């Protein structure tokens, strides 16, 4: 089972100083900043997924790449650009979520194939159009016409994509995208893609589905799936179901969620092999627009806010070294939470106590926690938050290994 991490240009700066909150003046991002696979040993994923929409931008706006970065990616190719070791595989896709509101995908097959070939991906997914809806019983005749059309569009592009890859000399492994709204429609898409010649098929639009619905689709697909057809699940991370997915021919998947939960989730920010902890919010007074407004309005004193912020950091670090009591840390965190979000209904203080009592960073074996300790559970600025995301990737990798080994599958 291969795990692909979707790129969003997330890097950390190894020379960032946690005490002064400053970057080195000599830092050159492209040269010095590091991707997760460069700072974690072992590297936490088998493959990298790169979307055309992230690189080139889309109708929703500019991509995550600056012009020089984009040109560098095209010039060096994906493996060199990301400084990947030879065993990391690369997969290109269009980023269908970025044009989900459009009537038609904004690309031609030739444009997409140009992108894949210029970047030098090992594999590339055909253009698809996401169907936002699931109805296991509705037939092809009665289904929402927009859903039906999107499945047809995806199949038409997939047919064209397969032929073009052949015509251009098979420089990449073609992966056909299957869309559907029910087990039967997904299975029919897979059947068509196999007829076009695809040996590897990516199932899209399943992110909002319940695990039992995904399994129902895989079950239906298994009725027509050829024994050498491999399946990829787009955007799905259900660790506990991966073993079962594998029995239906799923050999790879991708997801950003272990990384993004570090700073997007309300509670489950710092993952461990058995659960998750809430990261401790200590926002920077200078970087918090709501707090700044209230300071400007004269509601709170800037000096008081800054002093509470400093004291939070000081006590957290002292606690990590065994020089401060848990109650005193909780006390100042409570005061600061009240300053930042007065009258907050759902205080996180109880959750912070759980995190601090457990000290999960002390027992984590990842290279990041070993280097930075308590800083990794502090929700504050992108250097800490992304490192926590990288830590989560490392934990995810460990969990994947653990569930795979009992079945004796190869990794
Ligand atoms: Zn860690």
Short mmCIF file of C-alpha atoms and ligand atoms in Angstrom, two decimals:
data_model
loop_
_atom_site.label_atom_id
_atom_site.label_comp_id
_atom_site.label_asym_id
_atom_site.label_seq_id
_atom_site.Cartn_x
_atom_site.Cartn_y
_atom_site.Cartn_z
CA UNK A 1 0.00 0.00 0.00
CA UNK A 2 1.56 3.26 -1.11
CA UNK A 3 0.78 6.59 0.56
CA UNK A 4 1.14 9.70 -1.61
CA UNK A 5 1.40 13.08 0.06
CA UNK A 6 -0.22 15.91 -1.94
CA UNK A 7 2.20 18.79 -2.33
CA UNK A 8 1.15 22.27 -1.32
CA UNK A 9 4.66 23.75 -1.07
CA UNK A 10 4.78 23.09 2.65
CA UNK A 11 8.28 23.47 3.94
CA UNK A 12 9.96 24.39 7.20
CA UNK A 13 13.02 26.52 7.76
CA UNK A 14 15.65 24.49 9.67
CA UNK A 15 17.41 27.63 10.93
CA UNK A 16 14.27 29.18 12.44
CA UNK A 17 15.00 30.35 15.98
CA UNK A 18 12.16 29.41 18.34
CA UNK A 19 13.32 31.74 21.10
CA UNK A 20 13.56 34.90 19.02
CA UNK A 21 10.86 33.79 16.55
CA UNK A 22 13.17 34.85 13.72
CA UNK A 23 14.51 33.35 10.54
CA UNK A 24 18.19 33.46 9.76
CA UNK A 25 19.04 36.58 7.74
CA UNK A 26 20.97 34.33 5.35
CA UNK A 27 18.02 32.05 4.65
CA UNK A 28 17.30 31.36 0.98
CA UNK A 29 13.95 29.61 0.86
CA UNK A 30 14.48 27.50 -2.23
CA UNK A 31 17.88 26.35 -1.08
CA UNK A 32 17.49 26.09 2.70
CA UNK A 33 13.86 25.26 3.48
CA UNK A 34 13.02 21.58 3.74
CA UNK A 35 10.13 19.32 2.80
CA UNK A 36 8.81 16.66 5.18
CA UNK A 37 10.72 13.92 3.35
CA UNK A 38 13.97 15.82 3.95
CA UNK A 39 13.61 16.25 7.71
CA UNK A 40 11.95 13.00 8.79
CA UNK A 41 13.79 9.72 9.00
CA UNK A 42 12.36 7.44 7.78
CA UNK A 43 10.68 9.51 5.11
CA UNK A 44 6.97 9.53 5.89
CA UNK A 45 5.52 8.78 2.45
CA UNK A 46 6.09 6.58 -0.57
CA UNK A 47 5.03 9.11 -3.16
CA UNK A 48 4.31 12.73 -3.90
CA UNK A 49 1.14 13.93 -5.63
CA UNK A 50 1.39 17.25 -7.44
CA UNK A 51 -1.65 19.02 -8.89
CA UNK A 52 -1.60 21.18 -11.99
CA UNK A 53 -3.97 23.62 -10.27
CA UNK A 54 -1.54 24.07 -7.35
CA UNK A 55 1.38 24.72 -9.70
CA UNK A 56 -0.25 26.78 -12.45
CA UNK A 57 -3.20 28.30 -10.60
CA UNK A 58 -6.83 27.85 -11.57
CA UNK A 59 -10.10 29.73 -11.90
CA UNK A 60 -10.03 30.06 -8.11
CA UNK A 61 -6.87 32.14 -8.30
CA UNK A 62 -3.11 31.86 -8.34
CA UNK A 63 -1.48 28.56 -7.46
CA UNK A 64 0.87 27.98 -4.56
CA UNK A 65 3.91 28.44 -6.78
CA UNK A 66 5.57 31.71 -7.64
CA UNK A 67 6.65 32.20 -11.24
CA UNK A 68 10.32 31.38 -10.48
CA UNK A 69 9.28 28.23 -8.56
CA UNK A 70 7.11 27.10 -11.43
CA UNK A 71 9.88 27.62 -13.95
CA UNK A 72 12.30 25.78 -11.71
CA UNK A 73 9.91 22.81 -11.44
CA UNK A 74 9.59 22.65 -15.23
CA UNK A 75 13.33 23.01 -15.74
CA UNK A 76 14.48 20.48 -13.13
CA UNK A 77 11.59 18.03 -13.20
CA UNK A 78 9.64 16.88 -10.18
CA UNK A 79 12.23 14.52 -8.63
CA UNK A 80 15.08 17.03 -8.64
CA UNK A 81 12.89 19.97 -7.71
CA UNK A 82 11.67 18.22 -4.57
CA UNK A 83 15.07 16.61 -3.92
CA UNK A 84 13.36 13.20 -3.75
CA UNK A 85 15.25 10.01 -3.13
CA UNK A 86 14.98 7.43 -5.89
CA UNK A 87 12.41 5.30 -4.09
CA UNK A 88 9.80 8.10 -3.95
CA UNK A 89 7.28 7.81 -6.77
CA UNK A 90 5.50 10.81 -8.29
CA UNK A 91 1.96 11.24 -9.48
CA UNK A 92 0.41 14.21 -11.29
CA UNK A 93 -3.24 15.20 -11.28
CA UNK A 94 -5.35 18.17 -12.32
CA UNK A 95 -6.69 19.16 -8.91
CA UNK A 96 -10.35 18.68 -9.80
CA UNK A 97 -11.54 20.33 -6.57
CA UNK A 98 -10.19 23.63 -7.82
CA UNK A 99 -12.62 23.71 -10.76
CA UNK A 100 -15.50 21.85 -9.17
CA UNK A 101 -17.84 24.86 -9.63
CA UNK A 102 -17.15 25.15 -13.37
CA UNK A 103 -19.37 23.49 -15.90
CA UNK A 104 -16.40 21.96 -17.69
CA UNK A 105 -12.80 21.21 -16.68
CA UNK A 106 -10.64 24.18 -17.76
CA UNK A 107 -7.90 22.10 -19.41
CA UNK A 108 -7.37 20.13 -22.58
CA UNK A 109 -5.81 16.68 -22.51
CA UNK A 110 -2.80 17.99 -24.45
CA UNK A 111 -2.19 20.73 -21.85
CA UNK A 112 -2.37 18.27 -18.98
CA UNK A 113 -0.11 15.78 -20.68
CA UNK A 114 2.37 18.58 -21.43
CA UNK A 115 2.36 19.38 -17.72
CA UNK A 116 2.93 15.75 -16.71
CA UNK A 117 5.69 15.18 -19.24
CA UNK A 118 7.51 18.45 -18.55
CA UNK A 119 7.53 17.66 -14.82
CA UNK A 120 8.61 14.08 -15.50
CA UNK A 121 6.04 12.32 -13.30
CA UNK A 122 6.09 8.54 -13.07
CA UNK A 123 2.29 8.49 -13.39
CA UNK A 124 -0.49 10.93 -14.30
CA UNK A 125 -4.26 10.94 -13.75
CA UNK A 126 -6.70 11.73 -16.56
CA UNK A 127 -8.80 14.92 -16.37
CA UNK A 128 -11.93 14.38 -14.29
CA UNK A 129 -14.91 16.28 -12.98
CA UNK A 130 -16.01 15.67 -9.38
CA UNK A 131 -19.60 14.62 -8.70
CA UNK A 132 -20.83 16.12 -5.44
CA UNK A 133 -23.42 13.68 -4.34
CA UNK A 134 -23.99 10.06 -3.41
CA UNK A 135 -27.16 8.11 -3.96
CA UNK A 136 -26.64 4.34 -3.96
CA UNK A 137 -29.98 3.49 -5.52
CA UNK A 138 -30.70 6.04 -8.26
CA UNK A 139 -30.40 4.76 -11.83
CA UNK A 140 -28.61 6.29 -14.78
CA UNK A 141 -31.97 7.43 -16.22
CA UNK A 142 -33.29 9.16 -13.10
CA UNK A 143 -30.09 10.61 -11.72
CA UNK A 144 -29.43 14.36 -11.53
CA UNK A 145 -28.43 15.22 -15.14
CA UNK A 146 -25.40 17.20 -13.92
CA UNK A 147 -24.03 14.09 -12.15
CA UNK A 148 -24.55 11.99 -15.25
CA UNK A 149 -22.85 14.56 -17.43
CA UNK A 150 -19.85 14.81 -15.11
CA UNK A 151 -19.33 11.05 -15.23
CA UNK A 152 -19.53 11.12 -19.02
CA UNK A 153 -17.09 14.04 -19.22
CA UNK A 154 -14.62 12.18 -16.99
CA UNK A 155 -14.88 9.04 -19.13
CA UNK A 156 -14.50 10.97 -22.38
CA UNK A 157 -11.35 12.69 -21.12
CA UNK A 158 -10.01 9.37 -19.83
CA UNK A 159 -10.44 7.72 -23.23
CA UNK A 160 -8.66 10.57 -24.96
CA UNK A 161 -5.92 10.68 -22.31
CA UNK A 162 -5.09 6.99 -22.68
CA UNK A 163 -4.77 7.30 -26.46
CA UNK A 164 -2.59 10.43 -26.26
CA UNK A 165 -0.23 8.81 -23.75
CA UNK A 166 0.22 5.93 -26.20
CA UNK A 167 0.73 8.26 -29.17
CA UNK A 168 3.38 10.19 -27.28
CA UNK A 169 5.36 7.04 -26.51
CA UNK A 170 4.16 6.09 -23.01
CA UNK A 171 6.38 8.52 -21.14
CA UNK A 172 4.14 8.25 -18.07
CA UNK A 173 1.95 5.55 -16.58
CA UNK A 174 -1.64 6.58 -17.38
CA UNK A 175 -4.08 6.45 -14.46
CA UNK A 176 -7.77 6.66 -15.35
CA UNK A 177 -10.03 8.71 -13.09
CA UNK A 178 -13.36 7.08 -12.18
CA UNK A 179 -16.23 9.19 -10.94
CA UNK A 180 -19.67 8.00 -9.82
CA UNK A 181 -22.57 8.56 -7.44
CA UNK A 182 -23.31 4.94 -6.48
CA UNK A 183 -21.65 1.52 -6.37
CA UNK A 184 -23.13 0.70 -9.79
CA UNK A 185 -22.00 3.93 -11.46
CA UNK A 186 -18.47 3.67 -10.03
CA UNK A 187 -18.27 0.05 -11.15
CA UNK A 188 -19.42 1.01 -14.65
CA UNK A 189 -16.78 3.75 -14.82
CA UNK A 190 -14.08 1.25 -13.81
CA UNK A 191 -15.38 -1.19 -16.42
CA UNK A 192 -15.14 1.47 -19.17
CA UNK A 193 -11.63 2.51 -18.06
CA UNK A 194 -10.45 -1.11 -18.19
CA UNK A 195 -11.87 -1.35 -21.72
CA UNK A 196 -9.86 1.73 -22.72
CA UNK A 197 -6.77 -0.14 -21.53
CA UNK A 198 -6.10 1.28 -18.07
CA UNK A 199 -4.29 -0.95 -15.57
CA UNK A 200 -4.47 1.63 -12.80
CA UNK A 201 -7.59 3.53 -11.82
CA UNK A 202 -8.09 6.41 -9.36
CA UNK A 203 -11.45 6.63 -7.61
CA UNK A 204 -12.43 10.28 -7.14
CA UNK A 205 -15.12 12.14 -5.25
CA UNK A 206 -15.17 9.68 -2.32
CA UNK A 207 -13.87 12.11 0.33
CA UNK A 208 -17.30 12.82 1.92
CA UNK A 209 -18.41 9.17 1.78
CA UNK A 210 -18.81 7.02 4.87
CA UNK A 211 -16.42 4.09 5.07
CA UNK A 212 -19.29 1.64 4.56
CA UNK A 213 -20.24 3.45 1.33
CA UNK A 214 -16.67 3.29 0.07
CA UNK A 215 -16.67 -0.44 0.86
CA UNK A 216 -19.99 -0.89 -0.96
CA UNK A 217 -18.45 0.74 -4.06
CA UNK A 218 -15.29 -1.40 -3.82
CA UNK A 219 -17.46 -4.50 -3.46
CA UNK A 220 -19.42 -3.65 -6.62
CA UNK A 221 -16.21 -2.78 -8.48
CA UNK A 222 -14.73 -6.13 -7.46
CA UNK A 223 -17.40 -7.86 -9.59
CA UNK A 224 -15.85 -6.47 -12.80
CA UNK A 225 -12.29 -5.57 -11.76
CA UNK A 226 -9.61 -7.49 -13.64
CA UNK A 227 -7.07 -9.15 -11.37
CA UNK A 228 -4.23 -6.88 -12.54
CA UNK A 229 -6.17 -3.59 -12.23
CA UNK A 230 -4.86 -1.50 -9.35
CA UNK A 231 -6.99 1.09 -7.54
CA UNK A 232 -6.00 4.42 -6.00
CA UNK A 233 -8.25 6.23 -3.51
CA UNK A 234 -8.10 10.00 -4.00
CA UNK A 235 -8.06 11.96 -0.73
CA UNK A 236 -8.92 9.06 1.60
CA UNK A 237 -7.12 8.37 4.90
CA UNK A 238 -9.00 5.75 6.88
CA UNK A 239 -6.13 3.93 8.49
CA UNK A 240 -8.30 1.39 10.23
CA UNK A 241 -9.97 0.38 6.95
CA UNK A 242 -6.87 0.26 4.77
CA UNK A 243 -6.36 -3.47 5.30
CA UNK A 244 -9.88 -4.11 4.09
CA UNK A 245 -9.50 -1.69 1.16
CA UNK A 246 -6.37 -3.60 0.15
CA UNK A 247 -8.34 -6.81 -0.26
CA UNK A 248 -10.33 -5.05 -3.02
CA UNK A 249 -7.25 -4.14 -5.07
CA UNK A 250 -6.53 -0.73 -3.53
CA UNK A 251 -2.74 -0.34 -3.78
CA UNK A 252 -2.37 3.39 -3.11
CA UNK A 253 -4.08 6.48 -1.71
CA UNK A 254 -3.32 10.08 -0.93
CA UNK A 255 -4.40 12.53 1.73
CA UNK A 256 -3.33 15.79 3.33
CA UNK A 257 -5.39 15.27 6.46
CA UNK A 258 -2.70 14.03 8.91
CA UNK A 259 -0.71 17.15 7.99
CA UNK A 260 -3.55 19.64 7.91
CA UNK A 261 -5.17 18.53 11.17
CA UNK A 262 -2.09 19.90 12.93
CA UNK A 263 -3.42 23.43 12.38
CA UNK A 264 -6.90 23.10 10.85
CA UNK A 265 -8.59 20.82 13.35
CA UNK A 266 -10.25 22.37 16.39
CA UNK A 267 -8.95 19.69 18.75
CA UNK A 268 -7.02 16.80 17.20
CA UNK A 269 -3.79 18.57 16.35
CA UNK A 270 -0.97 16.45 17.71
CA UNK A 271 -1.37 12.81 16.68
CA UNK A 272 0.00 9.78 18.46
CA UNK A 273 -0.20 6.11 17.59
CA UNK A 274 -3.25 5.71 19.82
CA UNK A 275 -5.05 9.06 19.62
CA UNK A 276 -4.63 12.81 19.34
CA UNK A 277 -4.03 15.82 21.57
CA UNK A 278 -5.08 19.46 21.36
CA UNK A 279 -2.20 21.79 20.57
CA UNK A 280 -1.74 24.71 22.98
CA UNK A 281 -2.74 28.01 21.43
CA UNK A 282 -0.35 30.83 22.23
CA UNK A 283 -0.99 33.27 19.37
CA UNK A 284 1.44 36.08 18.79
CA UNK A 285 0.05 39.44 19.89
CA UNK A 286 1.56 41.05 16.81
CA UNK A 287 0.21 38.42 14.46
CA UNK A 288 -3.36 38.24 15.76
CA UNK A 289 -5.69 40.70 13.95
CA UNK A 290 -8.56 40.40 16.48
CA UNK A 291 -6.26 41.07 19.40
CA UNK A 292 -4.61 44.00 17.60
CA UNK A 293 -7.99 45.59 16.94
CA UNK A 294 -8.90 45.41 20.59
CA UNK A 295 -5.56 46.89 21.57
CA UNK A 296 -6.10 49.75 19.11
CA UNK A 297 -9.62 50.27 20.45
CA UNK A 298 -8.13 50.63 23.94
CA UNK A 299 -9.99 47.58 25.30
CA UNK A 300 -6.82 45.92 26.50
CA UNK A 301 -3.31 47.09 27.08
CA UNK A 302 -0.68 45.95 24.63
CA UNK A 303 1.87 45.66 27.41
CA UNK A 304 -0.41 43.34 29.40
CA UNK A 305 -1.09 41.13 26.38
CA UNK A 306 2.58 40.90 25.47
CA UNK A 307 3.58 40.09 29.00
CA UNK A 308 0.98 37.29 29.24
CA UNK A 309 2.15 35.89 25.90
CA UNK A 310 5.78 35.90 27.03
CA UNK A 311 4.86 34.30 30.35
CA UNK A 312 2.95 31.48 28.57
CA UNK A 313 5.99 30.61 26.49
CA UNK A 314 8.31 30.85 29.48
CA UNK A 315 6.23 28.60 31.71
CA UNK A 316 5.61 26.04 28.94
CA UNK A 317 9.35 25.72 28.35
CA UNK A 318 10.07 25.55 32.07
CA UNK A 319 7.40 22.85 32.44
CA UNK A 320 9.09 20.83 29.69
CA UNK A 321 12.32 20.99 31.72
CA UNK A 322 10.58 19.99 34.96
CA UNK A 323 11.05 23.47 36.45
CA UNK A 324 7.42 24.62 36.53
CA UNK A 325 4.21 23.16 37.94
CA UNK A 326 1.35 22.16 35.66
CA UNK A 327 -1.09 24.37 37.59
CA UNK A 328 0.99 27.47 37.02
CA UNK A 329 1.16 26.76 33.29
CA UNK A 330 -2.60 26.23 33.15
CA UNK A 331 -3.16 29.43 35.13
CA UNK A 332 -1.31 31.65 32.67
CA UNK A 333 -2.78 29.85 29.63
CA UNK A 334 -6.24 30.54 31.07
CA UNK A 335 -5.45 34.21 31.56
CA UNK A 336 -4.11 34.54 28.04
CA UNK A 337 -7.08 32.71 26.52
CA UNK A 338 -9.39 35.18 28.26
CA UNK A 339 -7.41 38.10 26.88
CA UNK A 340 -7.34 36.77 23.33
CA UNK A 341 -10.91 35.49 23.22
CA UNK A 342 -12.92 37.03 26.08
CA UNK A 343 -16.13 35.21 26.92
CA UNK A 344 -15.05 32.20 24.85
CA UNK A 345 -17.74 29.58 25.28
CA UNK A 346 -15.67 26.52 24.57
CA UNK A 347 -12.48 27.02 26.51
CA UNK A 348 -9.66 24.70 25.53
CA UNK A 349 -8.01 24.81 28.93
CA UNK A 350 -9.24 21.34 29.99
CA UNK A 351 -7.86 19.89 26.76
CA UNK A 352 -4.54 21.69 27.33
CA UNK A 353 -4.29 20.07 30.76
CA UNK A 354 -4.68 16.64 29.16
CA UNK A 355 -1.95 17.42 26.62
CA UNK A 356 0.45 18.77 29.21
CA UNK A 357 -0.13 15.94 31.67
CA UNK A 358 0.57 13.33 28.99
CA UNK A 359 3.64 15.16 27.57
CA UNK A 360 3.34 13.16 24.33
CA UNK A 361 6.31 14.97 22.74
CA UNK A 362 8.60 13.35 25.32
CA UNK A 363 7.91 9.84 24.10
CA UNK A 364 7.66 10.63 20.37
CA UNK A 365 10.46 9.06 18.36
CA UNK A 366 10.23 11.41 15.39
CA UNK A 367 13.23 13.56 14.53
CA UNK A 368 11.21 16.76 14.95
CA UNK A 369 9.97 16.20 18.51
CA UNK A 370 13.42 14.97 19.49
CA UNK A 371 14.89 18.27 18.30
CA UNK A 372 12.26 20.76 19.50
CA UNK A 373 10.33 19.17 22.38
CA UNK A 374 7.38 21.16 23.72
CA UNK A 375 7.52 23.70 20.86
CA UNK A 376 5.81 21.14 18.62
CA UNK A 377 2.62 21.06 20.73
CA UNK A 378 2.40 24.88 20.74
CA UNK A 379 -0.06 26.19 18.17
CA UNK A 380 1.78 29.30 17.08
CA UNK A 381 3.17 30.46 13.72
CA UNK A 382 3.74 28.31 10.66
CA UNK A 383 7.18 27.01 11.67
CA UNK A 384 5.72 25.22 14.69
CA UNK A 385 2.41 24.34 13.07
CA UNK A 386 3.98 22.80 9.96
CA UNK A 387 6.49 20.88 12.04
CA UNK A 388 3.56 19.44 14.01
CA UNK A 389 2.02 18.49 10.65
CA UNK A 390 5.26 16.74 9.68
CA UNK A 391 5.25 14.96 13.05
CA UNK A 392 1.69 13.76 12.27
CA UNK A 393 2.90 12.39 8.93
CA UNK A 394 5.57 10.44 10.74
CA UNK A 395 2.99 9.01 13.18
CA UNK A 396 0.71 8.17 10.27
CA UNK A 397 3.54 6.31 8.56
CA UNK A 398 4.15 4.27 11.72
CA UNK A 399 0.43 3.42 11.97
CA UNK A 400 0.37 2.34 8.33
CA UNK A 401 3.31 0.02 8.90
CA UNK A 402 1.66 -1.45 11.95
CA UNK A 403 -1.59 -2.34 10.20
CA UNK A 404 0.19 -3.70 7.18
CA UNK A 405 2.58 -6.01 8.91
CA UNK A 406 0.00 -8.42 10.37
CA UNK A 407 -1.14 -9.27 6.84
CA UNK A 408 2.44 -9.67 5.72
CA UNK A 409 1.95 -7.26 2.82
CA UNK A 410 4.88 -5.57 1.21
CA UNK A 411 5.37 -1.92 1.91
ZN1 LIG B 1 7.03 13.75 16.86
#
